[in-house]
mmCIF file of C-alpha atoms in Angstrom:
data_model
loop_
_atom_site.group_PDB
_atom_site.id
_atom_site.type_symbol
_atom_site.label_atom_id
_atom_site.label_comp_id
_atom_site.label_asym_id
_atom_site.label_seq_id
_atom_site.Cartn_x
_atom_site.Cartn_y
_atom_site.Cartn_z
ATOM 1 C CA ASP A 1 21.535 -9.722 -19.538
ATOM 2 C CA GLY A 2 20.436 -9.731 -23.138
ATOM 3 C CA GLY A 3 17.486 -11.991 -22.394
ATOM 4 C CA GLU A 4 15.947 -9.439 -19.977
ATOM 5 C CA ALA A 5 16.261 -6.454 -22.323
ATOM 6 C CA PRO A 6 13.373 -7.415 -24.753
ATOM 7 C CA GLY A 7 11.065 -8.084 -21.820
ATOM 8 C CA LEU A 8 11.933 -4.846 -20.100
ATOM 9 C CA GLY A 9 11.483 -2.978 -23.291
ATOM 10 C CA ALA A 10 7.991 -4.489 -23.910
ATOM 11 C CA PHE A 11 7.056 -3.673 -20.351
ATOM 12 C CA LEU A 12 8.182 -0.089 -20.645
ATOM 13 C CA ALA A 13 6.265 0.279 -23.942
ATOM 14 C CA ARG A 14 3.081 -1.066 -22.425
ATOM 15 C CA ALA A 15 3.455 1.227 -19.356
ATOM 16 C CA ALA A 16 4.119 4.256 -21.470
ATOM 17 C CA ALA A 17 1.179 3.542 -23.726
ATOM 18 C CA ALA A 18 -1.214 3.040 -20.712
ATOM 19 C CA THR A 19 0.134 6.183 -19.043
ATOM 20 C CA ALA A 20 -0.399 8.187 -22.230
ATOM 21 C CA VAL A 21 -3.924 7.050 -22.642
ATOM 22 C CA LEU A 22 -4.940 7.813 -19.053
ATOM 23 C CA THR A 23 -3.159 11.178 -19.191
ATOM 24 C CA VAL A 24 -5.159 12.219 -22.278
ATOM 25 C CA LEU A 25 -8.340 10.914 -20.642
ATOM 26 C CA GLY A 26 -7.619 12.928 -17.495
ATOM 27 C CA ALA A 27 -7.030 16.016 -19.555
ATOM 28 C CA ALA A 28 -10.221 15.477 -21.504
ATOM 29 C CA LEU A 29 -12.188 15.097 -18.306
ATOM 30 C CA GLY A 30 -10.571 18.290 -17.036
ATOM 31 C CA LEU A 31 -11.991 20.127 -19.977
ATOM 32 C CA VAL A 32 -15.465 18.655 -19.269
ATOM 33 C CA ARG A 33 -15.047 19.787 -15.654
ATOM 34 C CA ASP A 34 -14.258 23.351 -16.658
ATOM 35 C CA GLN A 35 -17.150 23.377 -19.093
ATOM 36 C CA ALA A 36 -19.578 22.088 -16.445
ATOM 37 C CA ILE A 37 -18.477 24.800 -13.979
ATOM 38 C CA ALA A 38 -18.651 27.496 -16.628
ATOM 39 C CA ARG A 39 -22.102 26.358 -17.636
ATOM 40 C CA TYR A 40 -23.684 26.289 -14.223
ATOM 41 C CA PHE A 41 -21.913 29.305 -12.634
ATOM 42 C CA GLY A 42 -20.608 31.413 -15.535
ATOM 43 C CA ALA A 43 -18.885 34.708 -14.847
ATOM 44 C CA SER A 44 -20.262 35.353 -11.408
ATOM 45 C CA ASP A 45 -19.255 35.875 -7.743
ATOM 46 C CA ALA A 46 -19.736 32.086 -7.299
ATOM 47 C CA SER A 47 -17.221 31.232 -9.978
ATOM 48 C CA ASP A 48 -14.846 33.780 -8.572
ATOM 49 C CA ALA A 49 -15.120 32.140 -5.126
ATOM 50 C CA PHE A 50 -14.399 28.780 -6.607
ATOM 51 C CA LEU A 51 -11.387 29.987 -8.574
ATOM 52 C CA ILE A 52 -9.893 31.371 -5.349
ATOM 53 C CA ALA A 53 -10.451 28.033 -3.631
ATOM 54 C CA TRP A 54 -9.018 26.240 -6.706
ATOM 55 C CA THR A 55 -5.636 27.817 -5.892
ATOM 56 C CA VAL A 56 -5.208 25.285 -3.059
ATOM 57 C CA PRO A 57 -5.390 22.038 -5.046
ATOM 58 C CA GLU A 58 -3.438 23.607 -7.882
ATOM 59 C CA MET A 59 -0.468 24.341 -5.544
ATOM 60 C CA ALA A 60 -0.954 21.107 -3.637
ATOM 61 C CA ALA A 61 -0.858 18.989 -6.748
ATOM 62 C CA THR A 62 2.385 20.470 -7.842
ATOM 63 C CA LEU A 63 4.084 20.120 -4.540
ATOM 64 C CA LEU A 64 2.682 16.817 -3.320
ATOM 65 C CA ILE A 65 1.929 14.742 -6.405
ATOM 66 C CA GLU A 66 3.917 15.936 -9.438
ATOM 67 C CA ASP A 67 7.259 17.178 -8.040
ATOM 68 C CA GLY A 68 8.138 17.333 -4.385
ATOM 69 C CA MET A 69 6.813 13.953 -3.167
ATOM 70 C CA ALA A 70 8.224 12.045 -6.202
ATOM 71 C CA LEU A 71 11.589 13.618 -5.905
ATOM 72 C CA LEU A 72 11.859 12.628 -2.263
ATOM 73 C CA LEU A 73 10.226 9.206 -2.157
ATOM 74 C CA VAL A 74 10.946 7.420 -5.387
ATOM 75 C CA PRO A 75 14.699 7.329 -4.633
ATOM 76 C CA ALA A 76 13.892 6.320 -1.011
ATOM 77 C CA PHE A 77 11.700 3.379 -2.117
ATOM 78 C CA SER A 78 14.259 2.390 -4.799
ATOM 79 C CA LEU A 79 16.934 2.268 -2.194
ATOM 80 C CA ALA A 80 14.741 0.197 0.126
ATOM 81 C CA LEU A 81 14.029 -2.252 -2.766
ATOM 82 C CA THR A 82 17.781 -2.514 -3.423
ATOM 83 C CA ARG A 83 18.444 -3.276 0.217
ATOM 84 C CA ARG A 84 15.685 -5.889 0.227
ATOM 85 C CA ALA A 85 17.170 -7.543 -2.897
ATOM 86 C CA ALA A 86 20.633 -7.445 -1.350
ATOM 87 C CA GLY A 87 19.415 -9.138 1.819
ATOM 88 C CA ARG A 88 17.631 -12.052 0.209
ATOM 89 C CA GLU A 89 19.145 -15.428 0.608
ATOM 90 C CA PRO A 90 20.744 -17.027 -2.439
ATOM 91 C CA GLY A 91 18.154 -18.583 -4.715
ATOM 92 C CA GLN A 92 15.206 -16.804 -3.081
ATOM 93 C CA PRO A 93 12.912 -15.276 -5.729
ATOM 94 C CA ASP A 94 12.325 -11.540 -5.896
ATOM 95 C CA THR A 95 8.611 -10.845 -5.427
ATOM 96 C CA GLY A 96 9.049 -7.267 -4.407
ATOM 97 C CA SER A 97 8.407 -5.576 -7.750
ATOM 98 C CA ALA A 98 5.445 -5.513 -9.897
ATOM 99 C CA GLY A 99 7.005 -6.181 -13.206
ATOM 100 C CA GLY A 100 4.603 -7.564 -15.818
ATOM 101 C CA THR A 101 2.276 -5.093 -17.476
ATOM 102 C CA GLY A 102 2.168 -2.388 -14.895
ATOM 103 C CA GLU A 103 -1.478 -3.001 -14.275
ATOM 104 C CA PRO A 104 -3.018 -3.001 -10.849
ATOM 105 C CA GLY A 105 -2.548 -6.345 -9.137
ATOM 106 C CA ASP A 106 0.059 -7.398 -11.612
ATOM 107 C CA GLY A 107 2.737 -7.838 -8.917
ATOM 108 C CA LYS A 108 2.705 -9.870 -5.819
ATOM 109 C CA ALA A 109 3.138 -8.664 -2.370
ATOM 110 C CA ALA A 110 6.681 -8.420 -1.187
ATOM 111 C CA SER A 111 7.923 -11.287 0.975
ATOM 112 C CA ALA A 112 11.308 -10.457 2.391
ATOM 113 C CA GLU A 113 11.380 -13.004 5.137
ATOM 114 C CA GLY A 114 15.148 -12.992 5.641
ATOM 115 C CA PRO A 115 16.921 -12.734 8.933
ATOM 116 C CA GLY A 116 16.257 -8.964 9.303
ATOM 117 C CA PRO A 117 13.204 -6.680 8.892
ATOM 118 C CA ASP A 118 11.997 -5.806 5.440
ATOM 119 C CA PRO A 119 13.484 -2.350 4.470
ATOM 120 C CA VAL A 120 10.383 -1.455 2.393
ATOM 121 C CA ARG A 121 8.050 -2.154 5.304
ATOM 122 C CA GLU A 122 10.315 -0.263 7.589
ATOM 123 C CA LEU A 123 10.304 2.764 5.335
ATOM 124 C CA VAL A 124 6.480 2.781 5.137
ATOM 125 C CA ALA A 125 6.094 2.276 8.921
ATOM 126 C CA VAL A 126 8.387 5.202 9.619
ATOM 127 C CA THR A 127 7.324 7.678 7.019
ATOM 128 C CA LEU A 128 3.635 7.237 6.324
ATOM 129 C CA PRO A 129 2.178 7.817 9.724
ATOM 130 C CA ARG A 130 4.340 10.861 10.344
ATOM 131 C CA LEU A 131 3.500 12.230 6.874
ATOM 132 C CA CYS A 132 -0.252 11.810 7.540
ATOM 133 C CA LEU A 133 0.038 13.632 10.880
ATOM 134 C CA LEU A 134 1.950 16.545 9.221
ATOM 135 C CA LEU A 135 -0.416 16.817 6.289
ATOM 136 C CA THR A 136 -3.473 16.630 8.621
ATOM 137 C CA ALA A 137 -2.039 19.457 10.646
ATOM 138 C CA GLY A 138 -1.378 21.514 7.482
ATOM 139 C CA ALA A 139 -4.983 20.944 6.222
ATOM 140 C CA ALA A 140 -6.451 21.925 9.566
ATOM 141 C CA LEU A 141 -4.380 25.117 9.729
ATOM 142 C CA LEU A 142 -5.415 26.038 6.168
ATOM 143 C CA MET A 143 -9.109 25.459 7.087
ATOM 144 C CA ALA A 144 -8.770 27.648 10.164
ATOM 145 C CA GLY A 145 -6.949 30.335 8.247
ATOM 146 C CA ALA A 146 -9.186 30.321 5.208
ATOM 147 C CA PRO A 147 -10.573 33.821 5.910
ATOM 148 C CA TRP A 148 -7.022 35.222 5.929
ATOM 149 C CA VAL A 149 -6.071 33.222 2.834
ATOM 150 C CA VAL A 150 -9.053 34.576 0.931
ATOM 151 C CA GLY A 151 -8.268 38.154 2.075
ATOM 152 C CA VAL A 152 -4.767 37.867 0.774
ATOM 153 C CA LEU A 153 -5.769 36.320 -2.578
ATOM 154 C CA ALA A 154 -8.706 38.415 -3.280
ATOM 155 C CA PRO A 155 -9.016 41.595 -1.207
ATOM 156 C CA GLY A 156 -12.311 43.363 -1.644
ATOM 157 C CA LEU A 157 -14.176 40.268 -2.848
ATOM 158 C CA ALA A 158 -17.913 40.817 -2.975
ATOM 159 C CA ASP A 159 -18.783 37.568 -1.116
ATOM 160 C CA PRO A 160 -15.771 36.417 0.877
ATOM 161 C CA GLY A 161 -17.868 33.964 2.947
ATOM 162 C CA LEU A 162 -18.528 31.795 -0.094
ATOM 163 C CA ALA A 163 -14.870 31.779 -1.012
ATOM 164 C CA VAL A 164 -13.993 30.871 2.531
ATOM 165 C CA ASP A 165 -16.453 27.930 2.509
ATOM 166 C CA CYS A 166 -15.012 26.663 -0.804
ATOM 167 C CA THR A 167 -11.438 27.095 0.419
ATOM 168 C CA ARG A 168 -12.145 25.039 3.496
ATOM 169 C CA LEU A 169 -13.545 22.240 1.364
ATOM 170 C CA THR A 170 -10.598 22.285 -1.026
ATOM 171 C CA ALA A 171 -8.135 22.396 1.946
ATOM 172 C CA VAL A 172 -8.718 18.606 2.319
ATOM 173 C CA THR A 173 -6.447 18.119 -0.674
ATOM 174 C CA VAL A 174 -3.433 19.026 1.392
ATOM 175 C CA LEU A 175 -3.846 15.691 3.113
ATOM 176 C CA THR A 176 -5.346 13.629 0.283
ATOM 177 C CA PHE A 177 -2.911 14.861 -2.398
ATOM 178 C CA GLY A 178 -0.035 14.061 -0.024
ATOM 179 C CA ILE A 179 -1.237 10.503 0.451
ATOM 180 C CA THR A 180 -1.752 10.214 -3.282
ATOM 181 C CA GLY A 181 1.747 11.402 -3.991
ATOM 182 C CA TYR A 182 3.108 8.969 -1.501
ATOM 183 C CA PHE A 183 1.275 6.025 -3.046
ATOM 184 C CA SER A 184 2.309 7.109 -6.543
ATOM 185 C CA ALA A 185 5.983 7.264 -5.573
ATOM 186 C CA ALA A 186 5.843 3.806 -3.922
ATOM 187 C CA LEU A 187 4.061 2.206 -6.896
ATOM 188 C CA ARG A 188 6.414 3.712 -9.468
ATOM 189 C CA ALA A 189 9.371 2.408 -7.523
ATOM 190 C CA HIS A 190 7.730 -1.023 -7.715
ATOM 191 C CA ARG A 191 7.276 -0.584 -11.490
ATOM 192 C CA SER A 192 3.455 -0.253 -11.227
ATOM 193 C CA PHE A 193 2.495 2.750 -13.336
ATOM 194 C CA LEU A 194 -1.124 2.353 -14.272
ATOM 195 C CA PRO A 195 -2.764 3.269 -10.947
ATOM 196 C CA PRO A 196 -0.660 6.482 -10.560
ATOM 197 C CA ALA A 197 -1.540 7.478 -14.139
ATOM 198 C CA GLY A 198 -5.254 7.110 -13.401
ATOM 199 C CA VAL A 199 -5.523 9.461 -10.426
ATOM 200 C CA TYR A 200 -6.502 12.512 -12.407
ATOM 201 C CA VAL A 201 -9.256 10.555 -14.171
ATOM 202 C CA ALA A 202 -10.741 9.731 -10.799
ATOM 203 C CA TYR A 203 -10.213 13.278 -9.555
ATOM 204 C CA ASN A 204 -12.005 14.869 -12.406
ATOM 205 C CA VAL A 205 -14.885 12.274 -12.241
ATOM 206 C CA GLY A 206 -15.397 13.205 -8.654
ATOM 207 C CA ILE A 207 -15.555 16.997 -9.407
ATOM 208 C CA ILE A 208 -17.903 16.460 -12.363
ATOM 209 C CA GLY A 209 -20.187 14.107 -10.589
ATOM 210 C CA MET A 210 -20.588 16.320 -7.484
ATOM 211 C CA THR A 211 -21.139 19.438 -9.662
ATOM 212 C CA LEU A 212 -23.796 17.736 -11.842
ATOM 213 C CA ALA A 213 -25.534 16.178 -8.826
ATOM 214 C CA LEU A 214 -25.603 18.977 -6.291
ATOM 215 C CA HIS A 215 -25.069 22.355 -8.065
ATOM 216 C CA SER A 216 -28.822 23.138 -7.672
ATOM 217 C CA VAL A 217 -28.696 22.540 -3.948
ATOM 218 C CA TRP A 218 -25.195 23.672 -2.862
ATOM 219 C CA GLY A 219 -24.344 26.005 -5.662
ATOM 220 C CA VAL A 220 -20.622 26.359 -6.252
ATOM 221 C CA ARG A 221 -19.922 24.619 -3.021
ATOM 222 C CA ALA A 222 -20.813 21.450 -4.871
ATOM 223 C CA ALA A 223 -17.814 21.891 -7.186
ATOM 224 C CA ALA A 224 -15.555 22.542 -4.132
ATOM 225 C CA ALA A 225 -16.911 19.442 -2.402
ATOM 226 C CA GLY A 226 -16.211 17.628 -5.594
ATOM 227 C CA VAL A 227 -12.595 18.596 -5.306
ATOM 228 C CA ALA A 228 -12.524 16.916 -1.913
ATOM 229 C CA VAL A 229 -14.371 13.808 -3.157
ATOM 230 C CA GLY A 230 -12.240 13.505 -6.246
ATOM 231 C CA SER A 231 -9.097 13.700 -4.169
ATOM 232 C CA LEU A 232 -10.381 10.801 -1.995
ATOM 233 C CA LEU A 233 -10.998 8.810 -5.222
ATOM 234 C CA MET A 234 -7.355 9.418 -6.184
ATOM 235 C CA ILE A 235 -6.323 7.568 -3.006
ATOM 236 C CA LEU A 236 -8.870 4.757 -3.557
ATOM 237 C CA THR A 237 -7.567 4.300 -7.130
ATOM 238 C CA GLN A 238 -4.132 3.292 -5.944
ATOM 239 C CA LEU A 239 -4.979 1.779 -2.434
ATOM 240 C CA PRO A 240 -5.565 -1.828 -3.624
ATOM 241 C CA THR A 241 -2.347 -2.028 -5.504
ATOM 242 C CA PHE A 242 -0.441 -0.268 -2.748
ATOM 243 C CA LEU A 243 -1.724 -2.785 -0.133
ATOM 244 C CA ARG A 244 -0.967 -5.667 -2.479
ATOM 245 C CA LEU A 245 2.668 -4.633 -3.140
ATOM 246 C CA LEU A 246 3.432 -3.219 0.272
ATOM 247 C CA PRO A 247 1.407 -5.087 2.861
ATOM 248 C CA LEU A 248 1.408 -3.185 6.117
ATOM 249 C CA ALA A 249 1.395 -6.256 8.309
ATOM 250 C CA ARG A 250 3.987 -9.014 8.013
ATOM 251 C CA PRO A 251 2.149 -12.365 7.347
ATOM 252 C CA ARG A 252 2.405 -14.832 10.152
ATOM 253 C CA LEU A 253 4.072 -18.086 9.361
ATOM 254 C CA ARG A 254 2.293 -21.217 10.627
ATOM 255 C CA ARG A 255 4.459 -23.382 12.693
ATOM 256 C CA PRO A 256 4.340 -27.084 11.856
ATOM 257 C CA VAL A 257 2.455 -29.215 14.417
ATOM 258 C CA ARG A 258 4.684 -31.803 16.040
ATOM 259 C CA ARG A 259 3.074 -35.175 16.529
ATOM 260 C CA GLY A 260 4.117 -37.186 19.485
ATOM 261 C CA ARG A 261 5.427 -40.666 18.884
ATOM 262 C CA ARG A 262 3.185 -43.497 19.796
ATOM 263 C CA ALA A 263 4.461 -45.860 22.402
#
């Protein structure tokens, strides 16, 4: 349809511009994060311990946010949206995609009230709880096996206990990055690109804030705790839009009240 092409092009241009701005901002905050850690801990056993623990979120981000989760879930959500559109009654408007500017809250919650269940809600109900259980188990195993992980990554480390503590704090990202990647895939399939693009801004803000606030009390553990806090902020950045576009509970329809006839 020639009438839709200009609107789609403008939407993609705005989404690309917003994504680029947030990506640059996230990278700049990453530089500030590195400078803060270097300033407070320098070249020391503490910074070595943090760098070992930093291996966990670096690997988790690649697998759960940037590559693996997107490759699996974006096609799944796109297929569910296609099934939803195919199951709508003729003339029923499509409210399942964000459209618009790609900003949080730009789209409306899906309302597939056809004869069958909503494929998107079904997908979330089946996959999200199981994914959370799997990721929670993985994070718990990593926390329990942190001494072994540190021994493999840095044999002969001067202070392995500090590295173990930091690794256990950053192990939270196995769960939080997985949920972040899930939300990002779902929102991108709904054409909502701004919240996923802002996750690394929130992440680095959490690390910088915790490092500045608690480095004198917790030492380098403050930076590791900042990784955990920042990863939670990544979820919170996307959660409102996710709940708006993919409500977990089907809204109840109010039945009309029948009034009896007067004699």
